[in-house]
PDB file of C-alpha atoms in Angstrom:
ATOM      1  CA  UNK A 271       0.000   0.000   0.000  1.00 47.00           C
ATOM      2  CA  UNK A 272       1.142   3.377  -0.447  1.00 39.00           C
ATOM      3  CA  UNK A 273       1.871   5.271   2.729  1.00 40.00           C
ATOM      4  CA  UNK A 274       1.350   8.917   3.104  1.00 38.00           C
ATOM      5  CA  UNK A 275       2.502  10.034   6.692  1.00 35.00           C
ATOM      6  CA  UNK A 276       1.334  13.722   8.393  1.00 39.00           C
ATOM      7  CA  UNK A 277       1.825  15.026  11.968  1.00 39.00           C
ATOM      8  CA  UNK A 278      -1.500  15.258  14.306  1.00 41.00           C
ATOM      9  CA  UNK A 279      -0.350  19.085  14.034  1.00 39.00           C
ATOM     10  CA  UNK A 280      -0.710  19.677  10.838  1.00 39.00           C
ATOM     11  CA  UNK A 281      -3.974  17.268  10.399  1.00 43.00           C
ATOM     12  CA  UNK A 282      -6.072  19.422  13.090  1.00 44.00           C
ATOM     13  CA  UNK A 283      -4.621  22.726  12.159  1.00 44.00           C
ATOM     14  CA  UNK A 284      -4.261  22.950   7.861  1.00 50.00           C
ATOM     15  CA  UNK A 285      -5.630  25.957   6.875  1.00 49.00           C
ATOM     16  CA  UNK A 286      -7.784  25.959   3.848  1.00 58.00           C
ATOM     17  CA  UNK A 287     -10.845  28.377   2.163  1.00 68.00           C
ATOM     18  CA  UNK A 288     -14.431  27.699   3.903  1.00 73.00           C
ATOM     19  CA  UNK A 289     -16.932  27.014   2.986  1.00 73.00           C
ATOM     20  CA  UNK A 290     -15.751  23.763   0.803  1.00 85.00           C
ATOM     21  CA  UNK A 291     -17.899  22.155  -1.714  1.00 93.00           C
ATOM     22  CA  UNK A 292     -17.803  18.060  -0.526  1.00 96.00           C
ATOM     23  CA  UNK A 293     -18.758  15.090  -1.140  1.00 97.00           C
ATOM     24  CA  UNK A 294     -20.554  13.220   2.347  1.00 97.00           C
ATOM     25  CA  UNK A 295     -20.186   9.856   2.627  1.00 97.00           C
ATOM     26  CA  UNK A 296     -22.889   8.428   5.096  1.00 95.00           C
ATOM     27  CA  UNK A 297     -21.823   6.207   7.451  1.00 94.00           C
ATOM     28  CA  UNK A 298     -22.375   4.566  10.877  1.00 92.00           C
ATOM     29  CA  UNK A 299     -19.176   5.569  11.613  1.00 93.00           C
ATOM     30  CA  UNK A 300     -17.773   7.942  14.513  1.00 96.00           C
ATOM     31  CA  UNK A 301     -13.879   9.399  13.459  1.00 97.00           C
ATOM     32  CA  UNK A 302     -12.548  12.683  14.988  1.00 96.00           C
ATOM     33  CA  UNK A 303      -9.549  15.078  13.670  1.00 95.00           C
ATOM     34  CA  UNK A 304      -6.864  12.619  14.002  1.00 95.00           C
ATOM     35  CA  UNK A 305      -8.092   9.373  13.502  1.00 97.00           C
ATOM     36  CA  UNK A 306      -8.028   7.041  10.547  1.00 98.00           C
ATOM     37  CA  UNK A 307     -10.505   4.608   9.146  1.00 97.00           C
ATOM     38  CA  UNK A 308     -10.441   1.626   6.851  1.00 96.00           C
ATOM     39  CA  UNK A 309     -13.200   1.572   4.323  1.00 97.00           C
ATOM     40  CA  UNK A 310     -14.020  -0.612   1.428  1.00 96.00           C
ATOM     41  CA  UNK A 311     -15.605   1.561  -2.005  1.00 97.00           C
ATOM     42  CA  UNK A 312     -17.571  -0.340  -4.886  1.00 95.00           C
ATOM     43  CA  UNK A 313     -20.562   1.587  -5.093  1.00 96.00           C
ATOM     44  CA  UNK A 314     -19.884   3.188  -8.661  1.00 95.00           C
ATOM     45  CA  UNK A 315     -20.725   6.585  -7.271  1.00 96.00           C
ATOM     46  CA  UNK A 316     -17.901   6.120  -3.966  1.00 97.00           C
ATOM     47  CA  UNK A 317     -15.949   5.235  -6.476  1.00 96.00           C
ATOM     48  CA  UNK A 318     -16.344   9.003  -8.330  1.00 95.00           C
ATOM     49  CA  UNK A 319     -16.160  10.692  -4.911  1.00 96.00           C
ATOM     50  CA  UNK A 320     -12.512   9.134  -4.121  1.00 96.00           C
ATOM     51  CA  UNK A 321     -11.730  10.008  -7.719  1.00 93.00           C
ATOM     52  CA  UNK A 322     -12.456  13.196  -6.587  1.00 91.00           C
ATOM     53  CA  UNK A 323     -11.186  13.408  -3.496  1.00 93.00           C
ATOM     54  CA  UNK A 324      -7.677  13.414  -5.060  1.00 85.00           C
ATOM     55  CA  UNK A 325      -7.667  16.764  -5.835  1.00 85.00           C
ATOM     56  CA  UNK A 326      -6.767  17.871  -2.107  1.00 86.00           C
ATOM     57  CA  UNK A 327     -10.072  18.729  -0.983  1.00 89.00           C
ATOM     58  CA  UNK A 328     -11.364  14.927  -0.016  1.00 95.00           C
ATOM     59  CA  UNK A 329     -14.510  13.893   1.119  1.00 97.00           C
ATOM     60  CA  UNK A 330     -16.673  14.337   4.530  1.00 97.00           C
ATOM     61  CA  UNK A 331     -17.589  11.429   6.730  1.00 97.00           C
ATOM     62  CA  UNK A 332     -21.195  12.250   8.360  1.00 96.00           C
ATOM     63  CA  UNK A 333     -22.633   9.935  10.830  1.00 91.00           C
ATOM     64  CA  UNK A 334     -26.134   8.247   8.853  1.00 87.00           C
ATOM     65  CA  UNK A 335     -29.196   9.417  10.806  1.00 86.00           C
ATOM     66  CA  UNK A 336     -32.770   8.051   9.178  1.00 83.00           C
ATOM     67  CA  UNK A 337     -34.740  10.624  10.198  1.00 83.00           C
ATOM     68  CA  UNK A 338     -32.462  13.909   9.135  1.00 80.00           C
ATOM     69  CA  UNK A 339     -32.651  15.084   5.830  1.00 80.00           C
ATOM     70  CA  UNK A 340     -30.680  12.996   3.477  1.00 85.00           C
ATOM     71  CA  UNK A 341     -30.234  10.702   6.088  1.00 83.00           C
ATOM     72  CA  UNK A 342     -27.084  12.531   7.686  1.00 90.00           C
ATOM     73  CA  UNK A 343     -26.516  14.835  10.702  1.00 87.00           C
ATOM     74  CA  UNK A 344     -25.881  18.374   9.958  1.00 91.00           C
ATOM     75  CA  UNK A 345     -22.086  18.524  10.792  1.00 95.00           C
ATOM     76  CA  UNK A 346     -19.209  15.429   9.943  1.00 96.00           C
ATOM     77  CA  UNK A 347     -15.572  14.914   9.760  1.00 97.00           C
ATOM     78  CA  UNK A 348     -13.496  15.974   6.263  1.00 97.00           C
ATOM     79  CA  UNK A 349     -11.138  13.342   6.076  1.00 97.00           C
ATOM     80  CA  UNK A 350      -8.355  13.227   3.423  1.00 96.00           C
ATOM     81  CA  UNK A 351      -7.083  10.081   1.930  1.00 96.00           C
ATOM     82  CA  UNK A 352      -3.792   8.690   3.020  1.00 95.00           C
ATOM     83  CA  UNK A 353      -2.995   5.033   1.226  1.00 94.00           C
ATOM     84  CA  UNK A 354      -5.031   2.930  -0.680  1.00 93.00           C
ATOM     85  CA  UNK A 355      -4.819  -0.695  -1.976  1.00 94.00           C
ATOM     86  CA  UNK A 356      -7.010  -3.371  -3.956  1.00 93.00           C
ATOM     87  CA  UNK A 357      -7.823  -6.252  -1.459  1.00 91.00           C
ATOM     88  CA  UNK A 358      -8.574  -9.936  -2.841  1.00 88.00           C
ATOM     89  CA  UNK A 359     -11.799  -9.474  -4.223  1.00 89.00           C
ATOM     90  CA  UNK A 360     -10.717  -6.654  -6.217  1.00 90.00           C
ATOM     91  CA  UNK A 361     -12.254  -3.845  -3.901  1.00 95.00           C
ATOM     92  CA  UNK A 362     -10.881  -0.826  -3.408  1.00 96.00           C
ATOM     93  CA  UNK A 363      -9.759  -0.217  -0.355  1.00 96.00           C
ATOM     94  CA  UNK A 364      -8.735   3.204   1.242  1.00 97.00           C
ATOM     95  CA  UNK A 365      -7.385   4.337   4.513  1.00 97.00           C
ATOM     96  CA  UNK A 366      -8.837   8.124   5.251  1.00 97.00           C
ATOM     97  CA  UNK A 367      -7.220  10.694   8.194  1.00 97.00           C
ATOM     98  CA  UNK A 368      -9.858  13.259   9.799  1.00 97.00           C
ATOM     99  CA  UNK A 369      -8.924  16.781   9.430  1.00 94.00           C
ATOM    100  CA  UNK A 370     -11.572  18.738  10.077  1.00 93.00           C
ATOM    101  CA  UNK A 371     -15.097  18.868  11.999  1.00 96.00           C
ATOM    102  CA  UNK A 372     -17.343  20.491   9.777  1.00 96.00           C
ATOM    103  CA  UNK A 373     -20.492  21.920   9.687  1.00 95.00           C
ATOM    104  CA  UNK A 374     -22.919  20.493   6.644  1.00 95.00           C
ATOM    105  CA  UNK A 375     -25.394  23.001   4.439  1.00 94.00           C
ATOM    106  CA  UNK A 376     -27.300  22.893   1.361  1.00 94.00           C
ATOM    107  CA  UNK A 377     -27.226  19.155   1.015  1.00 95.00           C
ATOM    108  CA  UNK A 378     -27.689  17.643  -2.540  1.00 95.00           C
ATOM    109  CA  UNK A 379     -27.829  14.891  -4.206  1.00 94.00           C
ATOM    110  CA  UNK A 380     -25.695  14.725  -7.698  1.00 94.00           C
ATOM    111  CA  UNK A 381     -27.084  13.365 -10.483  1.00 94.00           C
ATOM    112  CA  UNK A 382     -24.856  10.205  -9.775  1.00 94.00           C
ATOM    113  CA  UNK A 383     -27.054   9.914  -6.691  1.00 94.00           C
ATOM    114  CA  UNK A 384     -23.643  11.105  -4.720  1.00 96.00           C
ATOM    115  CA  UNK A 385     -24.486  13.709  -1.551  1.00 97.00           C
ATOM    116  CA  UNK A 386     -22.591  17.064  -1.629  1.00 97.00           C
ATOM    117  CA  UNK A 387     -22.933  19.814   0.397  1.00 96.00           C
ATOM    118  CA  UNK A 388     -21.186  23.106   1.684  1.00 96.00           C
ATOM    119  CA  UNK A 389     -18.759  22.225   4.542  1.00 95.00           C
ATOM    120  CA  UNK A 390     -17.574  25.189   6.876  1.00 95.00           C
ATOM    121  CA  UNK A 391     -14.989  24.584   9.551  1.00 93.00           C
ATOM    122  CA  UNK A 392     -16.003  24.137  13.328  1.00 93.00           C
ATOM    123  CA  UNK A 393     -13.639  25.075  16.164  1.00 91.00           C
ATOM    124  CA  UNK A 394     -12.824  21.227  18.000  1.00 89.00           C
ATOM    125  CA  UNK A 395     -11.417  21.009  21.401  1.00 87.00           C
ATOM    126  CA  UNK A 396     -10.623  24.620  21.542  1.00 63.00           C
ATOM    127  CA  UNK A 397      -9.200  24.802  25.640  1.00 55.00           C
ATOM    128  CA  UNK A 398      -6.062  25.075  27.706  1.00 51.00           C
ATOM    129  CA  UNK A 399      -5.528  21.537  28.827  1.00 56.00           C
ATOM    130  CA  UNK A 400      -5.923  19.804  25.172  1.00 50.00           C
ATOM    131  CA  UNK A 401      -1.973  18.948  24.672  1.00 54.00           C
ATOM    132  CA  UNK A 402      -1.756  18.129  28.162  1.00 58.00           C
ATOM    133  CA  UNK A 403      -1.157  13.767  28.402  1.00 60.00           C
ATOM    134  CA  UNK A 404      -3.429  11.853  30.076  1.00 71.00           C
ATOM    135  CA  UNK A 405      -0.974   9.213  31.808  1.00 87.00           C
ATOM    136  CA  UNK A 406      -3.807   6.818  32.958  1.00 92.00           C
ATOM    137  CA  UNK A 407      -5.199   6.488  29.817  1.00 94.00           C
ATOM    138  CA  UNK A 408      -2.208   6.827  27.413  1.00 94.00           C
ATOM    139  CA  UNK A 409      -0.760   3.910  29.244  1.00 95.00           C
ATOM    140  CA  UNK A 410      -3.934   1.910  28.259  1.00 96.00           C
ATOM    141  CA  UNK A 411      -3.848   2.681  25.138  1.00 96.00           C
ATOM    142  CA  UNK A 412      -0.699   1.641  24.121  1.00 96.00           C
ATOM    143  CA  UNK A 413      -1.440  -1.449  25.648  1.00 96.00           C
ATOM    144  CA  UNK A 414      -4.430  -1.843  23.567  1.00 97.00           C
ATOM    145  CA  UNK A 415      -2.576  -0.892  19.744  1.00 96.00           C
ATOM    146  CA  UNK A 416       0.238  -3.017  21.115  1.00 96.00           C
ATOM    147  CA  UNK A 417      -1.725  -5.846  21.068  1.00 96.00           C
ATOM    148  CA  UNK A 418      -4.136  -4.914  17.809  1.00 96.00           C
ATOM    149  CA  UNK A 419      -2.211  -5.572  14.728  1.00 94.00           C
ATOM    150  CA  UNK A 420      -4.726  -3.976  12.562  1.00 93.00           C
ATOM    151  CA  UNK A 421      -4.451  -0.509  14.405  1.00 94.00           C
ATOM    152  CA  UNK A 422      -0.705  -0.820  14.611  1.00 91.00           C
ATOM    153  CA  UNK A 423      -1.234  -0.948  10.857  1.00 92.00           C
ATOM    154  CA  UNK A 424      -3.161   2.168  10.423  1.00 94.00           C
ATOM    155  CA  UNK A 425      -1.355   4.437  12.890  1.00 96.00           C
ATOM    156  CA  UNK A 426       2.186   4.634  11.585  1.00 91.00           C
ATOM    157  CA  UNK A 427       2.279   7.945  13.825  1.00 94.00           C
ATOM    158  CA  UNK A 428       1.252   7.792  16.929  1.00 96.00           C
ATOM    159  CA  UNK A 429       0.943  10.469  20.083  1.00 94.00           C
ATOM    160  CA  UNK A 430       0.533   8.477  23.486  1.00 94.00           C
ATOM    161  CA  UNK A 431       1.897  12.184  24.940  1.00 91.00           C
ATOM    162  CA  UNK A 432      -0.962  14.073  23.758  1.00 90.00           C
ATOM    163  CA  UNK A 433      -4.046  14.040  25.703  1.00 91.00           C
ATOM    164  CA  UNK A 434      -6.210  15.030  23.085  1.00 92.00           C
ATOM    165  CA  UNK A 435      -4.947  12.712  20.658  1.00 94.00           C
ATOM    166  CA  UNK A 436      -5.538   9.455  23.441  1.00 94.00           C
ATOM    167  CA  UNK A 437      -8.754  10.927  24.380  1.00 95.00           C
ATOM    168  CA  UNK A 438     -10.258  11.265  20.744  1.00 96.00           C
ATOM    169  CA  UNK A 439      -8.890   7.734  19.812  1.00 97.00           C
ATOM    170  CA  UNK A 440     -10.884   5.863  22.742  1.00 97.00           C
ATOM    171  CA  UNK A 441     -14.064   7.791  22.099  1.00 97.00           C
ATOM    172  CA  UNK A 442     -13.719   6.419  18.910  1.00 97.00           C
ATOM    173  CA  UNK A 443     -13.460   2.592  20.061  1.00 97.00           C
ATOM    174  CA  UNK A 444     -15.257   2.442  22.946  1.00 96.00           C
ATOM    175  CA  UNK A 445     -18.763   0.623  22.373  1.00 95.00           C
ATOM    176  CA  UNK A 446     -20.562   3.661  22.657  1.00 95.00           C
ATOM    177  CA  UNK A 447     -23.836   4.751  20.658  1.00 94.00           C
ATOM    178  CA  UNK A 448     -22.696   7.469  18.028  1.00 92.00           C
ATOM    179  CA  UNK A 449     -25.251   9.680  19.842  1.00 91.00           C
ATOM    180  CA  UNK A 450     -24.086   9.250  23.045  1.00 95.00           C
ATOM    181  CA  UNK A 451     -20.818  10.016  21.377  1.00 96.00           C
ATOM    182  CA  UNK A 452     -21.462  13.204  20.054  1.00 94.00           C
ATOM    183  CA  UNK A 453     -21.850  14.916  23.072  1.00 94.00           C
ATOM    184  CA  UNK A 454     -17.923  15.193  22.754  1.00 95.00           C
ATOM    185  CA  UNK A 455     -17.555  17.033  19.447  1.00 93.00           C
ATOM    186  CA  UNK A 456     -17.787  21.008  21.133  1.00 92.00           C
ATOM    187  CA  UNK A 457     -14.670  23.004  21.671  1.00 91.00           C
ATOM    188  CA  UNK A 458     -15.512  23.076  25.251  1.00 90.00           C
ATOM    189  CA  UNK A 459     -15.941  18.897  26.064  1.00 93.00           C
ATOM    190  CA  UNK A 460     -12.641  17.909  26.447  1.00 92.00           C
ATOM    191  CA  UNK A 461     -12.259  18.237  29.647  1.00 89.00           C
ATOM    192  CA  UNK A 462     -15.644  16.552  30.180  1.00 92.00           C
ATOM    193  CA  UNK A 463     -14.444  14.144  28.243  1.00 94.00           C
ATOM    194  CA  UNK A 464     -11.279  13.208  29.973  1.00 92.00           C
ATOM    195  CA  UNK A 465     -13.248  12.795  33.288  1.00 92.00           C
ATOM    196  CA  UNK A 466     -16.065  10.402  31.375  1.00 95.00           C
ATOM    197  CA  UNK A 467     -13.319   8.267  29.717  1.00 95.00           C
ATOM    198  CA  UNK A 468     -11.800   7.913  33.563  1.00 92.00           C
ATOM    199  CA  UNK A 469     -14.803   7.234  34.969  1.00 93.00           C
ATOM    200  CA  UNK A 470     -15.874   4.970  32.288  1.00 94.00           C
ATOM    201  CA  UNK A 471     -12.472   2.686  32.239  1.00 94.00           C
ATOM    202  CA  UNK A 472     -11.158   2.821  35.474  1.00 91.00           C
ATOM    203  CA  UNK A 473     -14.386   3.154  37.420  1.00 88.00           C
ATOM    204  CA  UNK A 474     -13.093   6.565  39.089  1.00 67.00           C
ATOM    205  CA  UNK A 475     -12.931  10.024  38.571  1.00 54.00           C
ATOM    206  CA  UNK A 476      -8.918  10.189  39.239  1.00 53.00           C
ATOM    207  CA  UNK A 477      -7.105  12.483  36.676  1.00 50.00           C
ATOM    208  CA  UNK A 478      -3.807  12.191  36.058  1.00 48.00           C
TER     209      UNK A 478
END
């Protein structure tokens, strides 16, 4: 596969001209500036939005909701993509980064049936303690890509020192409903955050 590698700096602050015109790719999904997802594209109009994506701009990943309007919430995650391969069964298969939180407007669908929309930037995280580590937790998650092959295999970079970067990555695997989730997106959760994920793991409300 080809391997393109960025620092979490420069994929949660590039600067680009809002508002964007995207592509949104629906999915159950849940990925925050930072993390990286594996998905598989054979639907033939996928297929023209990572076609498109190449230009620089890429796509937006917006959690499916069945009773919004075009069956997405009104904000998701512009993700660029970062290696892509052909598995066995001839599928194309590409590995996207999140940039970006975005907020979505004038939804439409293409005449390909493919969603677009205007995506402006949203502030994420925005407080003091965001770089600050999160021992506790960093520790456990080390552990836990140690011992996963598969997310050894996505993260070629990773940032066990950065609190924001541990916190983000376990509120996307933990077995949480993407609602429930969500609460975490505003600039002002993170701390909230860090004392769920504490509570949640450890059974405690001990920061460290």
């Amino acid at each position: 596969m080809i391997n393109t590698k960025a620092s979490i700096n420069s994929s949660q602050s590039e600067k680009t001209e809002y508002p964007l015109s995207l592509a949104v790719f629906p999915l159950p999904l849940f990925i925050l500036p930072g993390g990286i997802q594996r998905l598989r594209i054979f639907e033939p109009r996928y297929l023209a939005m990572v076609s498109q994506a190449t230009n620089g701009d890429g796509f937006v990943m917006a959690r499916y909701d069945k009773n919004a309007m075009h069956n997405v919430a009104g904000w998701g995650t512009r993700v660029q993509i970062i290696d892509f391969d052909m598995d066995d069964d001839g599928v194309l298969v590409i590995d996207v980064r999140g940039q970006h939180l975005v907020r979505l407007e004038g939804l439409y669908s293409r005449h390909d049936g493919l969603l677009m929309a205007k995506a402006d930037y949203l502030p994420h995280w925005t407080c003091l303690e965001a770089g600050v580590a999160a021992t506790d937790l960093a520790t456990l998650l080390k552990s836990i890509f140690d011992d996963n092959d598969k997310l050894a295999q996505l993260y070629q970079q990773v940032y066990f020192d950065s609190g924001e970067w541990v916190c983000a990555r376990f509120l996307e695997l933990l077995p949480l409903s993407l609602n429930d989730k969500e609460k975490f997106i505003e600039p002002s959760s993170y701390i909230q955050l860090k004392q769920f994920l504490h509570t949640f793991i450890f059974g405690n409300e001990k920061l460290n």
